[in-house]
Amino acid sequence: MDILIFSLFNGILYGMLLFMLSSGLTLIFGMMGVLNFAHASFFMLGAYFAYQISKFVGFWPALIIAPVVVGVIGAIVERYGLRRVHKFGHVAELLFTFGLAYVIEEAVQMIWGKVPVSYHIPEVMNFTLFSLYGLEYSAYRVFMLLVAVSMFVALFFLLTRTRVGLIIQGALTYPNIVASLGHNVPLVFMMVFGLGCALAGLAGVLAGNILGTEPGMAIQLGPIVFVVIVIGGLGSLNGALVASLFIGIMQTTAVSYDVSMNGFLNVIGVQVDFDSAWRMLVDLTVAQISPILPYLLLTLMLIVRPRGLFGVRDV
Amino acid sequence: MLQIRDLHGYYGKSHILQGIDLDVGEGEIVSLLGRNGVGRSTTIKAVMGEVPPQGSIKFKGKEIAGLKTHDIARLGIGYVPENRDIFPTMTVEQNLLLGMKKANQTGRWSIEDMYEMFPNLRARADSLGDVISGGEKQMLTMCRTLMGDPELIMIDEPTEGLAPKLIEQVGKLLATIAERGLSILLVEQKLTIALKISHRIYIMGHGKIVFEGTPEDLRNNDDIRKEWLEV
Ligand SMILES: Nc1ncnc2c1ncn2[C@@H]1O[C@H](COP(=O)(O)OP(=O)(O)OP(=O)(O)O)[C@@H](O)[C@H]1O
Ligand SMILES: [Mg+2]
């Protein structure tokens, strides 16, 4: 029980982090129809910028400045890169973002080197806030959760309660009509791209000091974000939220369970008494297969329901 | 108000508009008629910049060919597309609000005007855009464009597939629009309301204008009607 609550908390935290990344990615996809392979690279930039800025002015200003800088870079990438490539079609856009991911990774290596940089949790937050069943919970993790939840509330408020949000929602479905009503859709695209990148950057600022800030962090997290938006439904923010929490909780709880299929089969009264490869398969524990679970889900989802849980159109 | 000269338009390689000349004067109601596929929708899409136009399009004396769609709209041209797409995740009222170009815009029309003309829309104000009826969608697309306070409104087949009673309502709305001083460019297939309300009529065939005249002229010209309109 104790371990369950603990990993549930971690799962929600991890899930909210995934949401910060996937919300931007899915919004960008919904509007422009382009899968941004470089999205996780903006997450990485957030972490590195926060590290660099913290060195001069400390963590708190960095928490604000780093995502803003990442957002501005994102907006510039959209305005002067993606928008020009757009006329050559989606494949060209995809390749562009693919190339961009590597450009960012190489640039990061050139500037900060190949080894992880020492980006740490701010001292004031580095203490145990509470312990539950003997397990200690750091104040910083609780703080992360708070920031993530407030960002989520702010994002929903922006999209559903403001005029800009209406224009964004409109541009998600019928960009031509929104333009013919006199709204500057390319500008909206640029702002949404920038906002999405800023959210990814914020996730990087918050998580870089826990997960480690190194040049491989984008490639590590990138694929799982794609899993989230495919399962949630490309373009759907609600879907991204549900899928983020689901994947987050699934991954953190699965790794903490040491149950195997065989154990489960024994419980329901099935005895597997043959040797060979089958034996090996049923002996795998949940913890062992947990790394492939999300990708298995991704492939299954594409076969069974290509539009994802909440999506309105197929991939 | 609107002056189109030698307008050409393409979809890929197919040459759809082959030199259109068309005028809409101030406060004038002009209809653009023709059979399916002759290029009527393409003509107004070219005016909106949704299809790249070649040739000259002047609005209030200013050349607008080549401008961006949203800039053209901001100059005062309203466009009601033929497919009646309503934003599905927004309420009827939010759809109307999105029609306004600025948050605090004041113009000829208010939301209250729309609800008075179409009490159905008031009743449905909080319903989502994708659950209202086809007729309500038609009214809503027109009202949404009016909320942007255009000086010229281009409406693509507003009566298509509507019941006679609704067609009458559309006719009434067009009359109200004209009363408030707007110019109208109406695209239609049938003569039903065009003959009644238009000042002038153009007929299009295969990417070109094949007739221009008053409703009276058209009534007296059986040959033109037979050749270019009747099926
Ligand atoms: N997106 C498109 N791509 C390629 N061809 C198109 C496209 N839209 C229309 N066309 C073609 O252009 C021609 C003119 O189409 P347009 O929509 O302007 O016709 P229309 O006069 O409005 O008639 P209707 O609305 O009844 O179809 C048609 O032959 C049509 O097949
Ligand atoms: Mg048409």
Coordinates of C-alpha atoms and ligand atoms in Angstrom, one line a residue:
Chain A
M1 CA 0.0 0.0 0.0
D2 CA 2.7 2.4 1.1
I3 CA 4.7 1.8 -2.0
L4 CA 1.6 2.2 -4.1
I5 CA 0.8 5.7 -2.8
F6 CA 4.4 6.7 -3.2
S7 CA 4.7 5.6 -6.7
L8 CA 1.2 7.0 -7.5
F9 CA 2.5 10.4 -6.4
N10 CA 5.6 10.0 -8.5
G11 CA 3.5 8.8 -11.4
I12 CA 1.3 11.9 -11.3
L13 CA 4.4 14.1 -11.1
Y14 CA 6.0 12.3 -14.0
G15 CA 2.7 12.4 -15.8
M16 CA 2.3 16.2 -15.4
L17 CA 5.8 16.5 -16.7
L18 CA 4.9 14.5 -19.7
F19 CA 1.8 16.7 -20.1
M20 CA 4.0 19.8 -20.2
L21 CA 5.8 18.4 -23.1
S22 CA 2.9 16.7 -24.9
S23 CA 0.4 19.6 -24.6
G24 CA 2.6 21.8 -26.8
L25 CA 3.4 19.0 -29.2
T26 CA -0.2 18.0 -29.7
L27 CA -1.4 21.7 -30.0
I28 CA 1.3 22.3 -32.7
F29 CA 0.3 19.1 -34.5
G30 CA -3.4 19.9 -34.3
M31 CA -2.8 23.3 -35.9
M32 CA -0.1 22.8 -38.4
G33 CA -0.4 19.1 -39.0
V34 CA 3.3 18.8 -38.3
L35 CA 4.9 16.4 -35.8
N36 CA 7.8 18.3 -34.3
F37 CA 10.6 15.9 -33.8
A38 CA 12.6 18.6 -32.1
H39 CA 10.1 19.2 -29.4
A40 CA 12.0 17.4 -26.7
S41 CA 15.1 19.3 -27.7
F42 CA 13.4 22.5 -26.4
F43 CA 12.9 20.6 -23.1
M44 CA 16.7 20.0 -23.1
L45 CA 17.3 23.7 -23.9
G46 CA 15.1 24.6 -21.0
A47 CA 17.3 22.6 -18.6
Y48 CA 20.6 23.9 -20.0
F49 CA 19.4 27.5 -20.0
A50 CA 18.2 27.2 -16.4
Y51 CA 21.6 25.7 -15.4
Q52 CA 23.4 28.6 -17.1
I53 CA 21.1 31.3 -15.9
S54 CA 21.1 29.9 -12.3
K55 CA 24.9 30.3 -12.2
F56 CA 24.5 34.1 -12.6
V57 CA 21.2 35.0 -10.9
G58 CA 20.1 31.8 -9.1
F59 CA 17.3 29.4 -9.7
W60 CA 14.2 31.5 -9.2
P61 CA 14.8 34.1 -12.0
A62 CA 15.9 31.2 -14.2
L63 CA 12.6 29.5 -13.6
I64 CA 11.0 32.4 -15.5
I65 CA 13.7 33.5 -17.9
A66 CA 14.7 30.1 -19.3
P67 CA 11.2 29.1 -20.6
V68 CA 10.7 32.6 -22.0
V69 CA 14.0 32.3 -23.9
V70 CA 13.1 28.8 -25.1
G71 CA 9.7 30.1 -26.3
V72 CA 11.3 33.0 -28.2
I73 CA 13.7 30.6 -29.9
G74 CA 10.7 28.3 -30.8
A75 CA 8.8 31.3 -32.3
I76 CA 11.8 32.2 -34.4
V77 CA 12.2 28.6 -35.6
E78 CA 8.6 28.6 -36.7
R79 CA 8.7 32.0 -38.3
Y80 CA 11.9 31.7 -40.2
G81 CA 12.3 28.0 -40.5
L82 CA 9.2 25.9 -40.5
R83 CA 7.0 28.4 -42.2
R84 CA 9.4 28.5 -45.2
V85 CA 9.6 24.8 -45.4
H86 CA 5.8 24.5 -45.0
K87 CA 5.2 25.0 -48.7
F88 CA 7.2 21.9 -49.6
G89 CA 4.8 19.7 -47.7
H90 CA 4.7 17.7 -44.5
V91 CA 7.6 15.4 -45.3
A92 CA 9.9 18.4 -45.7
E93 CA 8.6 19.8 -42.4
L94 CA 9.2 16.5 -40.7
L95 CA 12.7 16.3 -42.0
F96 CA 13.3 19.9 -41.0
T97 CA 12.3 19.2 -37.3
F98 CA 14.3 16.0 -37.4
G99 CA 17.4 17.9 -38.6
L100 CA 16.7 20.6 -36.0
A101 CA 16.8 18.0 -33.2
Y102 CA 20.3 17.0 -34.1
V103 CA 21.4 20.6 -34.6
I104 CA 20.3 21.4 -31.1
E105 CA 21.9 18.3 -29.6
E106 CA 25.2 19.0 -31.4
A107 CA 25.1 22.7 -30.4
V108 CA 24.5 21.8 -26.8
Q109 CA 27.5 19.4 -26.8
M110 CA 29.7 22.1 -28.4
I111 CA 28.7 24.6 -25.7
W112 CA 28.3 22.6 -22.6
G113 CA 30.2 19.4 -23.4
K114 CA 29.2 15.7 -23.5
V115 CA 29.1 15.1 -19.8
P116 CA 26.2 16.1 -17.6
V117 CA 26.4 19.6 -16.1
S118 CA 25.9 20.1 -12.4
Y119 CA 22.4 21.6 -12.4
H120 CA 21.1 21.1 -8.9
I121 CA 17.9 21.4 -7.0
P122 CA 17.8 24.9 -5.3
E123 CA 19.1 24.7 -1.7
V124 CA 15.9 26.1 -0.1
M125 CA 13.9 23.3 -1.6
N126 CA 16.3 20.5 -0.8
F127 CA 14.7 19.1 2.3
T128 CA 12.1 16.5 3.2
L129 CA 8.7 18.0 3.3
F130 CA 6.9 15.0 4.6
S131 CA 7.3 11.3 5.0
L132 CA 4.7 8.7 4.3
Y133 CA 5.0 5.2 5.6
G134 CA 8.7 5.9 6.2
L135 CA 9.3 7.1 2.7
E136 CA 10.6 10.6 2.4
Y137 CA 9.2 13.2 0.0
S138 CA 11.3 16.2 -1.0
A139 CA 9.9 19.7 -1.0
Y140 CA 11.2 20.2 -4.5
R141 CA 9.0 17.4 -5.9
V142 CA 5.9 18.9 -4.3
F143 CA 6.9 22.3 -5.7
M144 CA 7.3 20.7 -9.2
L145 CA 3.8 19.3 -8.9
L146 CA 2.4 22.7 -7.9
V147 CA 4.0 24.5 -10.8
A148 CA 2.8 21.8 -13.2
V149 CA -0.8 22.0 -11.9
S150 CA -0.8 25.8 -12.1
M151 CA 0.5 25.7 -15.6
F152 CA -2.2 23.2 -16.5
V153 CA -4.9 25.4 -15.0
A154 CA -3.5 28.5 -16.7
L155 CA -3.4 26.7 -20.1
F156 CA -7.0 25.6 -19.9
F157 CA -8.1 29.1 -18.8
L158 CA -6.2 30.6 -21.7
L159 CA -7.7 28.2 -24.3
T160 CA -11.3 28.1 -23.1
R161 CA -12.0 31.4 -21.4
T162 CA -10.1 34.0 -23.4
R163 CA -10.5 35.5 -26.9
V164 CA -7.0 34.4 -27.9
G165 CA -8.0 30.9 -26.8
L166 CA -11.1 31.0 -29.0
I167 CA -9.0 32.0 -32.0
I168 CA -6.5 29.2 -31.2
Q169 CA -9.4 26.7 -30.9
G170 CA -10.8 28.0 -34.2
A171 CA -7.5 27.7 -36.0
L172 CA -7.2 24.1 -34.7
T173 CA -10.3 23.1 -36.7
Y174 CA -10.8 25.6 -39.6
P175 CA -7.8 27.9 -40.0
N176 CA -9.2 29.2 -43.3
I177 CA -12.4 30.4 -41.7
V178 CA -10.5 32.0 -38.9
A179 CA -8.4 33.9 -41.4
S180 CA -11.4 35.0 -43.4
L181 CA -12.9 36.4 -40.2
G182 CA -9.9 38.7 -40.1
H183 CA -7.6 37.0 -37.6
N184 CA -3.9 36.6 -38.3
V185 CA -3.6 32.9 -38.4
P186 CA 0.2 32.7 -39.2
L187 CA 0.8 34.9 -36.1
V188 CA -1.4 32.6 -34.0
F189 CA 0.7 29.6 -35.3
M190 CA 3.9 31.3 -34.3
M191 CA 2.6 32.1 -30.9
V192 CA 1.3 28.6 -30.3
F193 CA 4.6 27.1 -31.4
G194 CA 6.4 29.5 -29.1
L195 CA 4.1 28.7 -26.2
G196 CA 4.5 25.0 -26.8
C197 CA 8.2 25.3 -26.8
A198 CA 8.1 27.5 -23.7
L199 CA 6.1 24.8 -21.9
A200 CA 8.7 22.1 -22.9
G201 CA 11.4 24.5 -21.7
L202 CA 9.6 24.9 -18.4
A203 CA 9.5 21.1 -18.0
G204 CA 13.2 21.1 -18.7
V205 CA 13.9 23.7 -16.0
L206 CA 11.9 21.7 -13.5
A207 CA 13.1 18.3 -14.3
G208 CA 16.7 18.9 -15.5
N209 CA 18.0 18.9 -12.0
I210 CA 16.3 15.6 -11.1
L211 CA 16.7 13.6 -14.3
G212 CA 20.1 15.0 -15.1
T213 CA 21.0 17.6 -17.6
E214 CA 23.0 16.1 -20.4
P215 CA 23.0 16.1 -24.2
G216 CA 21.2 12.8 -24.5
M217 CA 18.1 13.9 -22.4
A218 CA 16.1 15.0 -25.4
I219 CA 16.5 11.7 -27.3
Q220 CA 15.7 9.8 -24.1
L221 CA 12.4 11.6 -23.4
G222 CA 11.3 12.3 -27.0
P223 CA 9.8 8.9 -27.9
I224 CA 7.7 8.7 -24.8
V225 CA 6.1 12.0 -25.6
F226 CA 5.1 10.7 -29.0
V227 CA 3.5 7.7 -27.3
V228 CA 1.5 10.1 -25.2
I229 CA 0.1 12.2 -28.0
V230 CA -0.7 9.1 -30.2
I231 CA -2.5 7.4 -27.3
G232 CA -4.3 10.6 -26.3
G233 CA -5.2 11.4 -29.9
L234 CA -3.2 13.8 -32.0
G235 CA -4.3 17.3 -31.5
S236 CA -6.3 16.6 -28.4
L237 CA -5.3 18.4 -25.2
N238 CA -7.7 16.4 -23.0
G239 CA -6.3 13.3 -24.6
A240 CA -2.7 14.4 -23.9
L241 CA -3.6 15.0 -20.2
V242 CA -5.2 11.6 -19.7
A243 CA -2.5 9.8 -21.6
S244 CA 0.3 11.6 -19.8
L245 CA -1.1 10.7 -16.4
F246 CA -1.8 7.1 -17.6
I247 CA 1.7 6.6 -18.9
G248 CA 3.3 8.4 -16.0
I249 CA 1.5 6.3 -13.4
M250 CA 1.9 3.1 -15.4
Q251 CA 5.7 3.5 -15.7
T252 CA 6.4 4.4 -12.2
T253 CA 4.1 1.8 -10.6
A254 CA 5.1 -1.0 -12.9
V255 CA 8.8 -0.6 -12.1
S256 CA 8.1 -1.0 -8.4
Y257 CA 6.3 -4.2 -8.8
D258 CA 8.1 -7.4 -8.9
V259 CA 5.3 -9.7 -10.0
S260 CA 5.7 -12.0 -12.9
M261 CA 3.1 -13.5 -15.2
N262 CA 3.9 -16.9 -13.7
G263 CA 3.1 -15.6 -10.3
F264 CA -0.2 -14.3 -11.6
L265 CA -1.0 -17.5 -13.4
N266 CA -0.2 -19.5 -10.2
V267 CA -2.6 -17.3 -8.3
I268 CA -5.4 -18.1 -10.7
G269 CA -4.5 -21.8 -10.6
V270 CA -2.7 -22.2 -13.9
Q271 CA 0.5 -24.2 -13.7
V272 CA 3.1 -23.6 -16.4
D273 CA 5.4 -26.6 -16.2
F274 CA 7.1 -26.6 -19.5
D275 CA 10.6 -25.3 -19.9
S276 CA 12.0 -23.5 -22.9
A277 CA 11.3 -20.0 -24.1
W278 CA 7.7 -20.0 -22.9
R279 CA 9.0 -20.5 -19.4
M280 CA 11.2 -17.4 -19.8
L281 CA 8.4 -15.4 -21.1
V282 CA 6.0 -16.0 -18.2
D283 CA 8.8 -15.5 -15.7
L284 CA 9.3 -11.9 -16.9
T285 CA 8.3 -9.5 -14.2
V286 CA 6.2 -6.4 -14.7
A287 CA 9.2 -4.4 -13.8
Q288 CA 11.2 -6.0 -16.5
I289 CA 8.7 -5.4 -19.3
S290 CA 7.8 -1.9 -18.1
P291 CA 10.2 -0.2 -20.5
I292 CA 8.5 -1.7 -23.6
L293 CA 4.9 -1.2 -22.3
P294 CA 4.4 2.3 -23.7
Y295 CA 5.8 1.4 -27.1
L296 CA 3.7 -1.7 -27.2
L297 CA 0.7 0.4 -26.4
L298 CA 1.7 2.8 -29.2
T299 CA 1.8 0.1 -31.8
L300 CA -1.4 -1.5 -30.6
M301 CA -3.2 1.8 -30.5
L302 CA -2.2 2.6 -34.1
I303 CA -3.6 -0.8 -35.2
V304 CA -6.8 -0.7 -33.1
R305 CA -7.7 3.0 -33.0
P306 CA -5.4 5.2 -35.0
R307 CA -7.1 8.4 -33.8
G308 CA -6.2 7.7 -30.2
L309 CA -8.5 8.0 -27.2
F310 CA -9.7 11.5 -27.8
G311 CA -8.5 12.4 -31.3
V312 CA -10.9 13.5 -34.0
R313 CA -8.9 12.3 -36.9
D314 CA -6.6 9.4 -37.7
V315 CA -2.8 9.8 -37.6
Chain B
M1 CA -16.7 49.2 -54.2
L2 CA -15.3 45.9 -55.7
Q3 CA -13.8 45.9 -59.1
I4 CA -12.4 42.7 -60.7
R5 CA -10.5 42.9 -63.9
D6 CA -9.1 40.0 -66.0
L7 CA -9.0 37.7 -63.0
H8 CA -7.4 34.3 -63.6
G9 CA -7.1 31.5 -61.1
Y10 CA -5.7 28.0 -61.0
Y11 CA -6.0 24.8 -59.0
G12 CA -2.6 23.2 -59.7
K13 CA -2.4 23.2 -63.5
S14 CA -6.1 23.4 -64.2
H15 CA -7.1 26.9 -65.4
I16 CA -10.4 27.5 -63.5
L17 CA -10.9 31.3 -63.8
Q18 CA -10.2 32.5 -67.3
G19 CA -10.4 36.3 -67.2
I20 CA -13.3 37.5 -65.0
D21 CA -14.5 41.1 -65.1
L22 CA -17.0 41.9 -62.3
D23 CA -18.1 45.0 -60.4
V24 CA -20.1 45.5 -57.2
G25 CA -21.1 49.1 -56.5
E26 CA -21.7 50.7 -53.2
G27 CA -24.9 49.4 -51.6
E28 CA -25.5 47.2 -54.6
I29 CA -26.8 43.6 -54.5
V30 CA -25.1 41.6 -57.2
S31 CA -25.7 37.9 -58.0
L32 CA -23.2 35.5 -59.6
L33 CA -25.0 32.6 -61.1
G34 CA -24.0 29.5 -63.0
R35 CA -24.1 25.7 -63.0
N36 CA -22.1 23.4 -60.8
G37 CA -18.4 23.6 -61.2
V38 CA -18.2 26.7 -63.4
G39 CA -16.0 28.5 -60.9
R40 CA -18.3 30.7 -58.9
S41 CA -16.8 29.7 -55.5
T42 CA -13.3 30.0 -56.9
T43 CA -14.0 33.5 -57.9
I44 CA -14.9 34.7 -54.4
K45 CA -12.1 32.5 -52.9
A46 CA -9.7 34.4 -55.2
V47 CA -11.1 37.7 -53.9
M48 CA -10.4 36.5 -50.3
G49 CA -6.9 35.4 -51.3
E50 CA -7.7 31.7 -50.6
V51 CA -6.9 30.9 -54.2
P52 CA -4.0 32.9 -55.5
P53 CA -5.4 35.5 -57.8
Q54 CA -3.8 36.7 -61.1
G55 CA -5.2 39.9 -62.4
S56 CA -6.6 43.0 -60.7
I57 CA -9.0 43.1 -57.7
K58 CA -9.7 46.5 -56.3
F59 CA -11.6 47.1 -53.1
K60 CA -12.5 50.8 -52.4
G61 CA -9.9 51.7 -55.0
K62 CA -7.1 49.7 -53.3
E63 CA -5.5 46.8 -55.0
I64 CA -6.0 43.7 -52.9
A65 CA -4.8 40.9 -55.2
G66 CA -1.9 39.3 -53.4
L67 CA -2.8 40.4 -49.9
K68 CA -3.2 37.9 -47.0
T69 CA -6.7 36.6 -46.3
H70 CA -6.9 38.2 -42.9
D71 CA -5.8 41.6 -44.2
I72 CA -8.4 41.5 -46.9
A73 CA -11.0 40.7 -44.3
R74 CA -9.8 43.6 -42.2
L75 CA -10.2 46.0 -45.1
G76 CA -14.0 45.3 -44.8
I77 CA -14.8 42.2 -46.9
G78 CA -16.9 39.5 -45.3
Y79 CA -17.0 36.0 -46.7
V80 CA -19.6 33.3 -45.9
P81 CA -18.2 30.0 -47.4
E82 CA -20.6 27.4 -48.9
N83 CA -19.8 24.5 -46.5
R84 CA -21.3 26.2 -43.4
D85 CA -18.5 25.1 -41.1
I86 CA -19.2 26.0 -37.5
F87 CA -16.5 25.6 -34.9
P88 CA -17.6 22.4 -33.3
T89 CA -15.9 22.9 -29.9
M90 CA -17.4 26.3 -29.3
T91 CA -20.9 27.4 -28.4
V92 CA -23.1 29.3 -30.8
E93 CA -22.4 32.5 -28.9
Q94 CA -18.6 31.9 -29.0
N95 CA -18.9 31.3 -32.8
L96 CA -20.5 34.7 -33.0
L97 CA -17.8 36.3 -30.8
L98 CA -15.1 34.9 -32.9
G99 CA -16.6 36.8 -35.9
M100 CA -15.7 40.1 -34.2
K101 CA -12.3 41.4 -35.4
K102 CA -11.5 43.1 -32.0
A103 CA -12.8 42.3 -28.5
N104 CA -14.4 45.7 -28.1
Q105 CA -15.6 46.2 -31.6
T106 CA -18.6 48.4 -32.2
G107 CA -20.3 48.4 -35.6
R108 CA -23.5 48.0 -37.4
W109 CA -24.3 44.7 -35.7
S110 CA -24.5 43.4 -32.2
I111 CA -25.1 39.9 -30.9
E112 CA -28.5 41.1 -29.8
D113 CA -29.4 42.0 -33.4
M114 CA -28.6 38.5 -34.5
Y115 CA -30.7 36.9 -31.8
E116 CA -33.6 39.2 -32.6
M117 CA -33.5 38.2 -36.3
F118 CA -33.0 34.5 -35.5
P119 CA -34.6 33.6 -32.1
N120 CA -33.5 30.0 -32.8
L121 CA -29.9 31.1 -32.3
R122 CA -30.7 32.7 -29.0
A123 CA -32.3 29.5 -27.8
R124 CA -29.2 27.6 -28.9
A125 CA -26.7 30.2 -27.6
D126 CA -25.0 27.8 -25.2
S127 CA -25.2 24.7 -27.5
L128 CA -22.0 23.5 -29.1
G129 CA -21.6 24.3 -32.7
D130 CA -21.8 20.7 -33.9
V131 CA -25.2 19.9 -32.5
I132 CA -27.3 22.5 -34.2
S133 CA -29.3 21.9 -37.4
G134 CA -28.3 22.6 -41.0
G135 CA -30.5 25.6 -41.2
E136 CA -29.2 27.1 -38.0
K137 CA -25.7 26.5 -39.2
Q138 CA -26.4 28.5 -42.3
M139 CA -27.9 31.4 -40.3
L140 CA -25.0 31.2 -37.9
T141 CA -22.3 31.4 -40.6
M142 CA -23.9 34.5 -42.0
C143 CA -24.3 36.1 -38.6
R144 CA -20.7 35.2 -37.7
T145 CA -19.4 37.0 -40.7
L146 CA -21.7 40.0 -40.1
M147 CA -20.3 40.3 -36.5
G148 CA -17.0 41.4 -38.2
D149 CA -18.9 44.4 -39.6
P150 CA -17.9 44.1 -43.3
E151 CA -18.8 46.7 -45.9
L152 CA -19.1 44.1 -48.6
I153 CA -20.3 40.6 -47.9
M154 CA -19.8 37.7 -50.3
I155 CA -22.2 34.8 -49.6
D156 CA -21.8 31.4 -51.3
E157 CA -25.0 29.5 -51.9
P158 CA -26.9 30.3 -48.8
T159 CA -30.1 28.7 -49.9
E160 CA -28.6 25.4 -51.0
G161 CA -30.6 22.4 -49.6
L162 CA -32.7 24.6 -47.4
A163 CA -36.5 24.2 -47.0
P164 CA -38.7 27.0 -48.6
K165 CA -39.4 28.6 -45.3
L166 CA -35.7 28.9 -44.5
I167 CA -35.0 30.2 -47.9
E168 CA -37.5 33.0 -47.2
Q169 CA -35.6 33.7 -43.9
V170 CA -32.3 34.0 -45.9
G171 CA -34.0 36.4 -48.3
K172 CA -35.2 38.5 -45.4
L173 CA -31.7 38.6 -43.9
L174 CA -30.2 39.7 -47.2
A175 CA -32.8 42.5 -47.3
T176 CA -31.8 43.6 -43.8
I177 CA -28.1 43.5 -44.7
A178 CA -28.8 45.7 -47.8
E179 CA -30.9 48.1 -45.7
R180 CA -27.9 48.7 -43.4
G181 CA -25.9 49.9 -46.4
L182 CA -23.8 46.8 -47.1
S183 CA -22.9 45.7 -50.6
I184 CA -23.7 42.1 -51.4
L185 CA -22.1 39.6 -53.8
L186 CA -24.4 36.6 -53.8
V187 CA -23.4 33.3 -55.4
E188 CA -26.4 31.2 -56.3
Q189 CA -27.3 28.4 -58.6
K190 CA -31.0 28.9 -58.8
L191 CA -32.8 32.0 -59.7
T192 CA -35.2 31.8 -56.7
I193 CA -34.1 34.8 -54.6
A194 CA -31.5 36.2 -57.0
L195 CA -34.2 37.6 -59.4
K196 CA -36.1 39.1 -56.5
I197 CA -33.4 41.0 -54.7
S198 CA -30.5 41.6 -57.1
H199 CA -29.7 44.9 -58.8
R200 CA -27.5 43.2 -61.3
I201 CA -26.8 39.6 -62.3
Y202 CA -23.7 37.9 -63.7
I203 CA -23.8 34.5 -65.2
M204 CA -20.7 32.4 -65.3
G205 CA -19.9 29.4 -67.6
H206 CA -16.6 27.5 -67.8
G207 CA -14.5 30.1 -66.0
K208 CA -15.8 33.2 -67.9
I209 CA -18.7 35.7 -67.5
V210 CA -21.2 34.9 -70.2
F211 CA -24.0 37.3 -69.2
E212 CA -24.3 40.6 -67.4
G213 CA -27.5 42.5 -66.9
T214 CA -30.4 43.4 -64.7
P215 CA -32.9 40.8 -63.5
E216 CA -35.3 42.3 -66.0
D217 CA -32.8 41.6 -68.9
L218 CA -32.4 38.0 -67.7
R219 CA -36.1 37.4 -67.4
N220 CA -36.5 38.5 -71.1
N221 CA -33.6 36.4 -72.3
D222 CA -34.8 32.7 -72.6
D223 CA -31.7 31.7 -74.6
I224 CA -29.2 32.7 -72.0
R225 CA -31.3 31.0 -69.2
K226 CA -31.6 27.8 -71.3
E227 CA -27.9 27.7 -72.3
W228 CA -26.2 28.6 -69.0
L229 CA -28.6 28.0 -66.1
E230 CA -31.3 25.4 -66.7
V231 CA -30.3 21.7 -66.6
Ligands
LIG1 N1 -9.6 22.3 -54.2 C1 -9.7 22.1 -55.5 N2 -8.7 21.4 -56.2 C2 -8.8 21.2 -57.5 N3 -9.9 21.5 -58.2 C3 -10.9 22.2 -57.6 C4 -10.9 22.5 -56.2 N4 -12.0 23.1 -55.9 C5 -12.7 23.2 -57.0 N5 -12.1 22.6 -58.1 C6 -12.5 22.6 -59.5 O1 -12.7 23.9 -59.9 C7 -13.8 24.0 -60.7 C8 -14.7 25.2 -60.2 O2 -15.1 24.9 -58.8 P1 -16.0 25.9 -58.0 O3 -16.0 25.4 -56.6 O4 -15.5 27.3 -58.1 O5 -17.4 25.7 -58.7 P2 -18.7 26.4 -58.3 O6 -19.1 27.2 -59.5 O7 -18.7 27.1 -57.0 O8 -19.8 25.2 -58.3 P3 -20.2 24.2 -57.1 O9 -20.1 25.0 -55.8 O10 -21.7 23.9 -57.4 O11 -19.4 23.0 -57.2 C9 -14.6 22.7 -60.6 O12 -14.4 22.1 -61.9 C10 -13.9 22.0 -59.5 O13 -13.9 20.6 -59.8
MG2 MG -19.4 26.6 -55.2

